Coordinates of N, CA and C and ligand atoms in Angstrom, one line a residue:
X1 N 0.9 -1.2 0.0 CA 0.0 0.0 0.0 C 0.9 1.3 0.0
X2 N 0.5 2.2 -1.1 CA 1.5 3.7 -1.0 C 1.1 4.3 0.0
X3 N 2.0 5.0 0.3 CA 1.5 6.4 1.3 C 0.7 6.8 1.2
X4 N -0.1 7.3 0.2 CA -1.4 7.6 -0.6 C -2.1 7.2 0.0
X5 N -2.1 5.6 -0.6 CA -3.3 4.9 -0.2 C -3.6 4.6 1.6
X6 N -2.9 4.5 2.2 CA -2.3 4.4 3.8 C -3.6 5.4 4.5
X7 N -3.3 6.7 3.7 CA -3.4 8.0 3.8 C -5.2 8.3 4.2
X8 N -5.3 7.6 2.7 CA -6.8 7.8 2.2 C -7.5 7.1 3.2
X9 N -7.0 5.5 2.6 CA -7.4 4.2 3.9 C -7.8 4.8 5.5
X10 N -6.9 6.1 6.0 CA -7.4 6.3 7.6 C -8.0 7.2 7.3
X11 N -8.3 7.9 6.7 CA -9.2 9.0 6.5 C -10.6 8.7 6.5
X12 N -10.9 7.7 5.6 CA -12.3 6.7 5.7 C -12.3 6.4 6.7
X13 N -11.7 5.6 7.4 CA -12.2 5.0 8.5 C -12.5 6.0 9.9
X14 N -11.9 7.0 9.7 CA -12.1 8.1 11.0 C -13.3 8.9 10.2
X15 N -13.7 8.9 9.2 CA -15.0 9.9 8.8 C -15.7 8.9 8.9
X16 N -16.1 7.4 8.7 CA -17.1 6.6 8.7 C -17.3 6.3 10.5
X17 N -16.5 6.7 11.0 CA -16.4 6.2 12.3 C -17.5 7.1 13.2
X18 N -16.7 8.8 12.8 CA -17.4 9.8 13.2 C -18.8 9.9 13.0
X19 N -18.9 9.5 11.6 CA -20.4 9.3 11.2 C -21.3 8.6 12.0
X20 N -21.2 7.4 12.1 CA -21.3 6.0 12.4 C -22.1 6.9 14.4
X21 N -20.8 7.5 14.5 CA -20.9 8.0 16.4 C -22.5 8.7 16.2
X22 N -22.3 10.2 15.0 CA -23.4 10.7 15.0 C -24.2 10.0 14.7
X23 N -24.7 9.3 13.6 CA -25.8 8.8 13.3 C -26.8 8.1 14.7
X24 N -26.0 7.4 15.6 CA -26.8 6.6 16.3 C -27.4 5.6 16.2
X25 N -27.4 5.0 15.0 CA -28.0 4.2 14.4 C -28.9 4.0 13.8
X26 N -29.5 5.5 13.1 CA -29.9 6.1 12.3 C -28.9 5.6 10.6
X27 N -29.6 5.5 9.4 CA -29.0 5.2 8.7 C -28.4 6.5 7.8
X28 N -27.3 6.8 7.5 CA -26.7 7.8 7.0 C -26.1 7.9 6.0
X29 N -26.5 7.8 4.6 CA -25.5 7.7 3.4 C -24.3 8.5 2.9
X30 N -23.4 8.3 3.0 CA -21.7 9.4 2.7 C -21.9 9.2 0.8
X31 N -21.7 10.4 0.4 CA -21.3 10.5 -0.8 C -20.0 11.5 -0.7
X32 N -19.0 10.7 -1.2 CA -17.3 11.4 -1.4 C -17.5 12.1 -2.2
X33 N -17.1 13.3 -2.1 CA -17.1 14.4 -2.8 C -15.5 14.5 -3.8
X34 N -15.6 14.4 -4.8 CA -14.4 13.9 -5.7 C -13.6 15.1 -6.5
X35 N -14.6 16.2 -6.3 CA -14.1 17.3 -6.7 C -12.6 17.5 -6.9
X36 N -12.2 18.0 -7.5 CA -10.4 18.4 -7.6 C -9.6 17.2 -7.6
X37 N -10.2 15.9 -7.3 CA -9.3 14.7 -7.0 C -9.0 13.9 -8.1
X38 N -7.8 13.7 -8.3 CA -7.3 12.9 -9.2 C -8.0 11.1 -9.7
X39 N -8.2 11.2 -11.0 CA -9.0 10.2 -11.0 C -8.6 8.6 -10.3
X40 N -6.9 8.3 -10.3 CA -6.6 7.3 -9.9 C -6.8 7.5 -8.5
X41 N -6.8 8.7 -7.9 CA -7.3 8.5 -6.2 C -8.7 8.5 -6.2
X42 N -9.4 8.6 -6.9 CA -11.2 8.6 -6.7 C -11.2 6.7 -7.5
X43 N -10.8 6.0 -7.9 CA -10.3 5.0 -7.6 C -10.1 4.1 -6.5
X44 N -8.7 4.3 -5.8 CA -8.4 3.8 -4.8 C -9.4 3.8 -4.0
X45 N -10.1 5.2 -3.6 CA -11.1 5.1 -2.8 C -12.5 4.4 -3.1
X46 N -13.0 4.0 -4.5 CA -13.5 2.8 -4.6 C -12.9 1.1 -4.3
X47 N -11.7 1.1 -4.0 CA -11.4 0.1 -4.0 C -10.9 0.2 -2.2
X48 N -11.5 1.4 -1.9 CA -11.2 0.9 -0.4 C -12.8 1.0 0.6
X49 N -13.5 0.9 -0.5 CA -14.7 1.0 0.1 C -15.9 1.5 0.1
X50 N -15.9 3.1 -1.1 CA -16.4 4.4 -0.7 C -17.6 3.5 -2.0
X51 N -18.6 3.8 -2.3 CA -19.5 3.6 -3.2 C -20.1 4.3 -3.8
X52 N -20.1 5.6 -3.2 CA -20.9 6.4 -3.8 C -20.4 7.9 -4.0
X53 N -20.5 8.2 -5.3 CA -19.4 10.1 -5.4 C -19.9 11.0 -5.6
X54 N -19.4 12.1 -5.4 CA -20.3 13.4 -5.9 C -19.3 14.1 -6.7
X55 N -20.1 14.8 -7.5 CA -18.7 16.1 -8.4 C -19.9 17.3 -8.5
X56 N -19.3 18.2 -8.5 CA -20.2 19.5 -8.8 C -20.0 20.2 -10.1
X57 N -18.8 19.5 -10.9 CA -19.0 20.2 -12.4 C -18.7 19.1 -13.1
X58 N -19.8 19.7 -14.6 CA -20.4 18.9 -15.3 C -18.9 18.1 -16.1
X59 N -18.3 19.4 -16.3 CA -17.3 18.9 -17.3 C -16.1 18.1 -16.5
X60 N -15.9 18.3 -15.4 CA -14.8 17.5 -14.3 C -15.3 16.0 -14.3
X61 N -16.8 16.5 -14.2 CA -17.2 14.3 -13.7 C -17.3 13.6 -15.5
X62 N -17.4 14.1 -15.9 CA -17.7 13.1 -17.3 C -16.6 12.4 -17.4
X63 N -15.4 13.0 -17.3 CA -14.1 11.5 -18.0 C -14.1 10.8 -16.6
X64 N -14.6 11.2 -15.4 CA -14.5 10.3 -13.9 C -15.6 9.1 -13.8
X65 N -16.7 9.9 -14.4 CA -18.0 8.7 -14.7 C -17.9 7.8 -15.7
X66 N -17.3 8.1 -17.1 CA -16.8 7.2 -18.2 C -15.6 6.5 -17.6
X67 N -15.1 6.6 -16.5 CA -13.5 6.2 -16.5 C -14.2 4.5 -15.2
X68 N -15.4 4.8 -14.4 CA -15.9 4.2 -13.1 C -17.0 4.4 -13.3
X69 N -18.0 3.8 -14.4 CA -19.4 3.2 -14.6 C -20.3 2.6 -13.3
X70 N -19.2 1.6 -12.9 CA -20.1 1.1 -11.8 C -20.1 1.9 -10.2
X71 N -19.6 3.0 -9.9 CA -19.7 3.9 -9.3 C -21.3 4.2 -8.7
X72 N -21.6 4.4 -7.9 CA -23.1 5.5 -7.7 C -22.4 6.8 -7.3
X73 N -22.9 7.4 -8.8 CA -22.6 8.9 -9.2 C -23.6 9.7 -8.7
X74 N -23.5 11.2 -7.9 CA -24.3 11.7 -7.7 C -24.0 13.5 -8.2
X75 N -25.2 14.2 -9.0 CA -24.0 15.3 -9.3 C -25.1 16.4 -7.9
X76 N -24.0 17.4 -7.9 CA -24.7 18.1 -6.2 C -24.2 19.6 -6.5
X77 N -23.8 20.2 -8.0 CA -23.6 21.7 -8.1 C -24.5 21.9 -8.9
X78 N -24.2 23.1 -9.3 CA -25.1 24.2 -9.9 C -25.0 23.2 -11.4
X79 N -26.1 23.3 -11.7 CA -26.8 23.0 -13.1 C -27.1 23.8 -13.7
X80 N -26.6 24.0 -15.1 CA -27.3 24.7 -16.3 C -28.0 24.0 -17.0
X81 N -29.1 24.9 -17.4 CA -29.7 23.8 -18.7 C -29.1 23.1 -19.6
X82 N -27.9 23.8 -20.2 CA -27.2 23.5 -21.6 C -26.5 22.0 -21.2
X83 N -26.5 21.6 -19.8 CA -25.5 20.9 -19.5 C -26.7 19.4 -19.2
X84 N -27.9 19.4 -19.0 CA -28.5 18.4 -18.6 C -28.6 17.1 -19.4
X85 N -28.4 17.5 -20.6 CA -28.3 16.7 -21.5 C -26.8 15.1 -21.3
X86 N -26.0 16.0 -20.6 CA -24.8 15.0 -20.3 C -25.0 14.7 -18.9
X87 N -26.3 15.1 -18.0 CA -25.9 14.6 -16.6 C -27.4 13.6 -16.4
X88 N -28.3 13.6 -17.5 CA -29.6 12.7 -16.9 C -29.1 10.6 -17.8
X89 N -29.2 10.4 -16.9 CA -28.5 8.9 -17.5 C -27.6 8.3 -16.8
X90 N -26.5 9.5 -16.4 CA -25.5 9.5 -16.0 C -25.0 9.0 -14.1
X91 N -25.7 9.8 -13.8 CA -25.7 10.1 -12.3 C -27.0 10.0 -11.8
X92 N -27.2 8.9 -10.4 CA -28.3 8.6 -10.3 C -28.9 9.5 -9.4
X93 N -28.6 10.2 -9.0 CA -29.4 11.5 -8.5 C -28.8 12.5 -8.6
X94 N -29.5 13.9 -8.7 CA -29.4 15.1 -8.8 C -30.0 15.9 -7.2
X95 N -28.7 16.8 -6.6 CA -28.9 17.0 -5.3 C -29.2 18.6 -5.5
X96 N -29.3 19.1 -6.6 CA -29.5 20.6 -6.7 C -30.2 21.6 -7.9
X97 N -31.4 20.7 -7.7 CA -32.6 20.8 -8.6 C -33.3 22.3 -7.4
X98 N -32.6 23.8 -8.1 CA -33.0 24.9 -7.7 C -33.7 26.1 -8.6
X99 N -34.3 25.5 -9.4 CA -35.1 26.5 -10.4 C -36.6 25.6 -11.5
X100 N -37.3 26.2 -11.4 CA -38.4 25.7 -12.3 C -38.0 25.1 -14.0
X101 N -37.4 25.9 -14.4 CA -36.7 25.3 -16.1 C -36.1 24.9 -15.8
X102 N -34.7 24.5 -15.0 CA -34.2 23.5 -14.8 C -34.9 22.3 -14.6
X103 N -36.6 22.1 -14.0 CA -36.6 20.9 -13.2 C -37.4 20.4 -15.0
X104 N -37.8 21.4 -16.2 CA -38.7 21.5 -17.1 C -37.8 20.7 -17.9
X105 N -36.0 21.2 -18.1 CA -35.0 20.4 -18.5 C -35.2 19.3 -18.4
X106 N -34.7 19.0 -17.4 CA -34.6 17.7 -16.7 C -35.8 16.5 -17.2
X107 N -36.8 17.3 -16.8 CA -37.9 16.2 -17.5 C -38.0 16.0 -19.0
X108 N -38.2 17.5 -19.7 CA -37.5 16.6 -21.2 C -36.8 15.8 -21.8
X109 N -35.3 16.0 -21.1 CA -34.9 14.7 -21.1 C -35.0 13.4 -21.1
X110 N -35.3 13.3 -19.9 CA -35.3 12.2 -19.4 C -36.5 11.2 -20.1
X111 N -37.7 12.2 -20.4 CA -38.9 12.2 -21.5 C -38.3 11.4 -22.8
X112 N -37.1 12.2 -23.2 CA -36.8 11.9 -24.4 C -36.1 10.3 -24.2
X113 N -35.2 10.3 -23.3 CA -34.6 8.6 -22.9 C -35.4 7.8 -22.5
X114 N -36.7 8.1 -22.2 CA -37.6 7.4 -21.3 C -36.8 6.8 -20.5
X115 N -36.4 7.7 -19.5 CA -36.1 6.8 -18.0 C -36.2 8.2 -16.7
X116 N -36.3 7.6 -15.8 CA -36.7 8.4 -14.6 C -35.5 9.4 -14.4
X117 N -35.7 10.3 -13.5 CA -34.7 11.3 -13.2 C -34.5 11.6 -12.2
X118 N -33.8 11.0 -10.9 CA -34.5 11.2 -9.4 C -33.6 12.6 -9.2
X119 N -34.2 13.5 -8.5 CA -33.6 14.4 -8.1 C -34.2 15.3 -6.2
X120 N -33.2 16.1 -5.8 CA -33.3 16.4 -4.5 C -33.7 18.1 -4.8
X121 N -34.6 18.8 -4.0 CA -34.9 19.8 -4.5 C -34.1 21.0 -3.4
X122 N -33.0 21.6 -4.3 CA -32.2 22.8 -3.2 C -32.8 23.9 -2.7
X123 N -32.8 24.2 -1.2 CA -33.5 25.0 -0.6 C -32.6 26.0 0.0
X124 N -32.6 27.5 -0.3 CA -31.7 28.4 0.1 C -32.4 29.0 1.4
X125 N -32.2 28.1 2.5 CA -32.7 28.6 4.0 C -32.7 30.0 4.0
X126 N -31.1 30.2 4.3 CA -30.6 31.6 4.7 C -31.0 32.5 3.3
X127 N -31.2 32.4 2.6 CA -31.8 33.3 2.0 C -30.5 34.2 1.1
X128 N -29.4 33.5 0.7 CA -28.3 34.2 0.4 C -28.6 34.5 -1.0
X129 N -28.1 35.8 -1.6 CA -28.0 36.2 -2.9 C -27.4 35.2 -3.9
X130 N -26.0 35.1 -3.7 CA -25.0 34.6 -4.5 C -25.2 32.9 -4.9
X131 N -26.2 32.3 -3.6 CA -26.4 30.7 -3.6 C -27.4 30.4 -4.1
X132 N -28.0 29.3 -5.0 CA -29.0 28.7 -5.5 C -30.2 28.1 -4.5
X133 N -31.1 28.0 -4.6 CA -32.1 27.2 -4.3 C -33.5 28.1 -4.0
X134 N -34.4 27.2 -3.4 CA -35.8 27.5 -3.7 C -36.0 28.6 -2.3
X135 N -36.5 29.6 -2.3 CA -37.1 30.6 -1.4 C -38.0 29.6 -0.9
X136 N -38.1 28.9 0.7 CA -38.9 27.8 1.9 C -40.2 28.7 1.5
X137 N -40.7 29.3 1.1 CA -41.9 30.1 1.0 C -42.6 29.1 -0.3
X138 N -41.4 29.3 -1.2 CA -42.2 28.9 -2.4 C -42.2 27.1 -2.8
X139 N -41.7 26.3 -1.8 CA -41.3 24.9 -1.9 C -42.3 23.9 -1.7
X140 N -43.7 24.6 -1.2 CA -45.0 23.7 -1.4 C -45.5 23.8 -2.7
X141 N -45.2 24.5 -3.3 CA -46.1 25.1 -4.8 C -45.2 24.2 -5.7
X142 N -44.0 24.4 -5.3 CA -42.7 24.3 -6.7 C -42.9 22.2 -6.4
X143 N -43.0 21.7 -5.0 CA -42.9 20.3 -5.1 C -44.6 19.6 -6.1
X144 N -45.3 20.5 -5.9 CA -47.0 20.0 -6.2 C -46.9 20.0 -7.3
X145 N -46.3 21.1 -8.0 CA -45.9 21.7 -10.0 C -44.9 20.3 -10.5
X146 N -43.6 19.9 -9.6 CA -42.4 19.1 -10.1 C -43.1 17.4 -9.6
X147 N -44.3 17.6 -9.4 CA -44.8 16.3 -9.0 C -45.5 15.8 -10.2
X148 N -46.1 16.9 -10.6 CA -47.0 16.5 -12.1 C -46.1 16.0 -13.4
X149 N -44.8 15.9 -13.4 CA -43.7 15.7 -14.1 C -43.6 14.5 -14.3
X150 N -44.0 13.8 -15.7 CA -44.5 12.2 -15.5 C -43.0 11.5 -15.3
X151 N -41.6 12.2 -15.9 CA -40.5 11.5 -15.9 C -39.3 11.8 -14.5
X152 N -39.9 13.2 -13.7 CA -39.1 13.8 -12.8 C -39.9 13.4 -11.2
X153 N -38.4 12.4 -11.0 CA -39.0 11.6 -9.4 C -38.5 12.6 -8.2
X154 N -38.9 13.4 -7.7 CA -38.5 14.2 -6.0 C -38.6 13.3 -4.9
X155 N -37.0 13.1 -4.6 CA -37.1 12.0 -3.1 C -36.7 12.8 -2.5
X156 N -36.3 14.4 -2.3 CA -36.0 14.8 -1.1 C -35.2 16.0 -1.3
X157 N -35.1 16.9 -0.1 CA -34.7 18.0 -0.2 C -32.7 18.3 0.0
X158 N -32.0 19.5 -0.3 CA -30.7 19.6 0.2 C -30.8 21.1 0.4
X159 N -29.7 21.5 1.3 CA -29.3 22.8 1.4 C -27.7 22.8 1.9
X160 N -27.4 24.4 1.5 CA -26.1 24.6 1.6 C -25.8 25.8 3.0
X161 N -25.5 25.4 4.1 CA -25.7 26.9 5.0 C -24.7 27.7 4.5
X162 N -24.8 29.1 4.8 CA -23.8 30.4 4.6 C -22.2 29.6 5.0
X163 N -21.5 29.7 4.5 CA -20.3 29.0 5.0 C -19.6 30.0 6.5
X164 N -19.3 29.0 7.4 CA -19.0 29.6 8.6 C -18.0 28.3 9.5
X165 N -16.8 28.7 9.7 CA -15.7 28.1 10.4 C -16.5 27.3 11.8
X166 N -17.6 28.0 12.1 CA -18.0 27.6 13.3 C -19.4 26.4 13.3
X167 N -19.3 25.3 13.0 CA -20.4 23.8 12.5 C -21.2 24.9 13.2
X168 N -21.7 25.1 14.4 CA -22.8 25.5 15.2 C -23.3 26.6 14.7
X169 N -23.1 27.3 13.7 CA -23.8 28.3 13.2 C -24.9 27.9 12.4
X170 N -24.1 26.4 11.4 CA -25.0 25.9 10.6 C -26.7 25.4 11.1
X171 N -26.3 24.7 13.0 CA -27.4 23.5 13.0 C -29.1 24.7 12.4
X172 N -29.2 25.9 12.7 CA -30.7 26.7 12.5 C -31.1 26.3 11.2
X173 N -30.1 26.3 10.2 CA -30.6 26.1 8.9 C -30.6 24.3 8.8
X174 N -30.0 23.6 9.3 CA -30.3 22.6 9.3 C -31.7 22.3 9.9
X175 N -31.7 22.6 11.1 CA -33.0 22.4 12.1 C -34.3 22.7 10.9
X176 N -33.6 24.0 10.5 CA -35.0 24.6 9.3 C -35.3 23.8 8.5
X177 N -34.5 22.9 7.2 CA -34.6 22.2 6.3 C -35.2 20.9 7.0
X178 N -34.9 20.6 8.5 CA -35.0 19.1 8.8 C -37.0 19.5 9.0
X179 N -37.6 21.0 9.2 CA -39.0 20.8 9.6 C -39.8 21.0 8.0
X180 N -38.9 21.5 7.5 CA -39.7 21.6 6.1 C -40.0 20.1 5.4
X181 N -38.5 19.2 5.2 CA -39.0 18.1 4.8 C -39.7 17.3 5.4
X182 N -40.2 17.3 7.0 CA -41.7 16.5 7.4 C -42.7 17.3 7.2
X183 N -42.6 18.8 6.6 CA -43.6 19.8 6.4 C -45.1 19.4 5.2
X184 N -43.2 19.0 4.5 CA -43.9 19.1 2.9 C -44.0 17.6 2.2
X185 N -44.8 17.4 2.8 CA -45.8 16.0 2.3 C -46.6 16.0 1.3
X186 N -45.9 15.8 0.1 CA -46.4 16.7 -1.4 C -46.9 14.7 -2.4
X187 N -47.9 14.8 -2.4 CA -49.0 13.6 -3.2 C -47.8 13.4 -4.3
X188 N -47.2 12.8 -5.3 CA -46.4 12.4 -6.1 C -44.8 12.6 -5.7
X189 N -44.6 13.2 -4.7 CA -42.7 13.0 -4.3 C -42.8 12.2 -3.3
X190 N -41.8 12.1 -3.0 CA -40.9 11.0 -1.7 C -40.2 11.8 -0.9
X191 N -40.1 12.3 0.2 CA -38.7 12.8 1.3 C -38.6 11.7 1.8
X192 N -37.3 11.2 1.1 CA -36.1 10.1 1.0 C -35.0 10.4 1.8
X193 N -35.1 11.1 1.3 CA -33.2 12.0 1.4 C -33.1 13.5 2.1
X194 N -32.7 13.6 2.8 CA -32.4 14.9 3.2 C -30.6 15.1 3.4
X195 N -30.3 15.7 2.3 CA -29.1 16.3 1.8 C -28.5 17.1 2.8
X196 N -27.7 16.9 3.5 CA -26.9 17.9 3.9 C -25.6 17.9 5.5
X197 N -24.6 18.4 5.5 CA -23.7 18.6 6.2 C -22.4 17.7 4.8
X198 N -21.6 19.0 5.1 CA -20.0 18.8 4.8 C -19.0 18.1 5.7
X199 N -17.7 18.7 5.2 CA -16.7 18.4 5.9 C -16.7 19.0 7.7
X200 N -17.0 20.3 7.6 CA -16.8 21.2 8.6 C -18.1 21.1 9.5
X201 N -19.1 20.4 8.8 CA -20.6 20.3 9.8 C -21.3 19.2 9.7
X202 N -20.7 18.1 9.3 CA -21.8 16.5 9.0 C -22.5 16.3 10.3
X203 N -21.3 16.3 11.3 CA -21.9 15.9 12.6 C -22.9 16.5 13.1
X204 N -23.2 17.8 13.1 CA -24.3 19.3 13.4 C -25.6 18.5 12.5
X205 N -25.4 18.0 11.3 CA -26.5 18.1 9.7 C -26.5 16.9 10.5
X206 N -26.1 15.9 10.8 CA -26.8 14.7 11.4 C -27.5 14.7 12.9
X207 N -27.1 15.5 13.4 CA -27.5 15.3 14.5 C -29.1 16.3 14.4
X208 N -29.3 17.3 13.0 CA -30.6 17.5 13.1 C -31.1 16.7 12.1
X209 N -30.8 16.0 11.3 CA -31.9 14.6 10.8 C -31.3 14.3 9.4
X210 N -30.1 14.9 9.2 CA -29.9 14.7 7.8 C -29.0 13.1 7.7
X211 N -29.8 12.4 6.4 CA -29.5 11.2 6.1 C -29.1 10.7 5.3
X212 N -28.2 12.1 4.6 CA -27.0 11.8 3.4 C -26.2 13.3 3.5
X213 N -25.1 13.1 3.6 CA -24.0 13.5 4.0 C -23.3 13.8 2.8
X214 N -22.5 15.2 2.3 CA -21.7 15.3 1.4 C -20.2 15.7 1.5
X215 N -19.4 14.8 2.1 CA -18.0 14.8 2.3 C -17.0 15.4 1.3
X216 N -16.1 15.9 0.7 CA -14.7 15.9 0.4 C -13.6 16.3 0.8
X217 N -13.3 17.5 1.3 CA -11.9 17.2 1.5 C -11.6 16.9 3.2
X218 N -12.3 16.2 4.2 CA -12.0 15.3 5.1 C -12.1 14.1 4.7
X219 N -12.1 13.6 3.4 CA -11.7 12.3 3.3 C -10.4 12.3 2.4
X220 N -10.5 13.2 1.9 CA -9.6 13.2 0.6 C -8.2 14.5 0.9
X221 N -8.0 14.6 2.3 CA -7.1 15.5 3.0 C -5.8 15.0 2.9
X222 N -4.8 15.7 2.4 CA -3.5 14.9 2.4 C -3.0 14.0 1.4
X223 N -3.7 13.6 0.7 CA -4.1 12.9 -0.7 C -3.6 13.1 -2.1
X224 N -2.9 12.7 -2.5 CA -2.6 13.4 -4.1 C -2.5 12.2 -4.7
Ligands
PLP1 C1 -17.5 20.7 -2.4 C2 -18.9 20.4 -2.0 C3 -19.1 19.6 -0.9 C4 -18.0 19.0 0.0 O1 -17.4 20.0 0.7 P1 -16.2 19.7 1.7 O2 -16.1 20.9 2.6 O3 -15.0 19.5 0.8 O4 -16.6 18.4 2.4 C5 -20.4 19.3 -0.6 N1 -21.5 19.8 -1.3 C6 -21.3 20.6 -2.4 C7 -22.5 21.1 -3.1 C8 -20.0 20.9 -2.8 O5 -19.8 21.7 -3.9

């Protein structure tokens, strides 16, 4: 085993560990966040265990997802329309379904492949300018409209809190997202999934109900 892989190897096991403490026994899914990482290390870490990845740009994951097919791929950034075309087929869920013609994309698509399109709908708690997702006001209307979508499946919500050094800033917006998804009990979706906590706050996002986790660079720290 290289140094590398040594590296990676304890890195998993002290984030699965950590997890594992939070959860409680609560079931919690980790998606590695692959971003910036070299393809033969997003590799290794399938072959040490990880199952499931995330990438946030369209053009970074395509030679990662052509390169590790049997992967569960998940994409979790900003989506353009021009780009849906290369991410419905591809990646079995979409974690940042934040705008109405996006979700219109998406179902054309997937219309056109005839195959389903599961996707998580982004919710901009804090209400930030610069970040994507749905204003909590408008997220009963927008699930009821993305429900009538014969090819677009909603299992669940995600959010990103304001970025802050300190996890405990984040839990309010967590707390927030964790009452909306028992809120919003919408006739044709699923809350499946509730998206949310990083590197710097999984523990905080788990401990207010979230049941998929988006990791990278505490797993992939030290790494090249
Ligand atoms: C990069 C990224 C993550 C992972 O962030 P880390 O702090 O590296 O764990 C999670 N979610 C999204 C949407 C990201 O872009």
């Amino acid at each position: 085993m290289t140094e590398n892989t040594a590296r990676l190897a304890a890195n998993i096991r002290e984030i699965k560990n950590r997890l594992q403490r939070a959860a409680a026994g609560r079931e919690v899914k980790l998606v590695a966040v692959t971003k910036n990482v070299a393809l033969e290390t997003v590799r290794s870490a399938l072959d040490l265990g990880l199952t499931c990845l995330g990438e946030n740009r369209v053009q970074e994951a395509l030679p990662k997802v052509a390169a590790l097919p049997l992967a569960e791929w998940h994409f979790i950034g900003r989506l353009q329309t021009n780009k849906v075309k290369d991410v419905v087929g591809r990646f079995s869920l979409i974690h940042s379904l934040d705008r109405w013609r996006l979700a219109l994309a998406l179902q054309e698509q997937a219309a056109r492949l005839d195959i389903p399109v599961r996707v998580l709908v982004q919710v901009n708690v804090a209400g930030e300018e610069q970040k994507g997702g749905l204003d909590p006001a408008e997220l009963q209307d927008f699930l009821a409209e993305a429900a009538r979508l014969s090819h677009l499946r909603v299992e669940g919500l995600m959010t990103m809190p304001p970025y802050s050094p300190d996890p405990e800033n984040s839990r309010p917006y967590f707390r927030e997202l964790n009452r909306l998804f028992y809120a919003c009990r919408v006739p044709g979706t699923t809350m499946r999934y509730l998206s949310m906590g990083m590197s710097g706050d999984f523990e905080v996002a788990v401990a207010e109900g979230s049941n998929l986790v988006r990791i990278g660079s505490a797993l992939f720290a030290g790494v090249n």
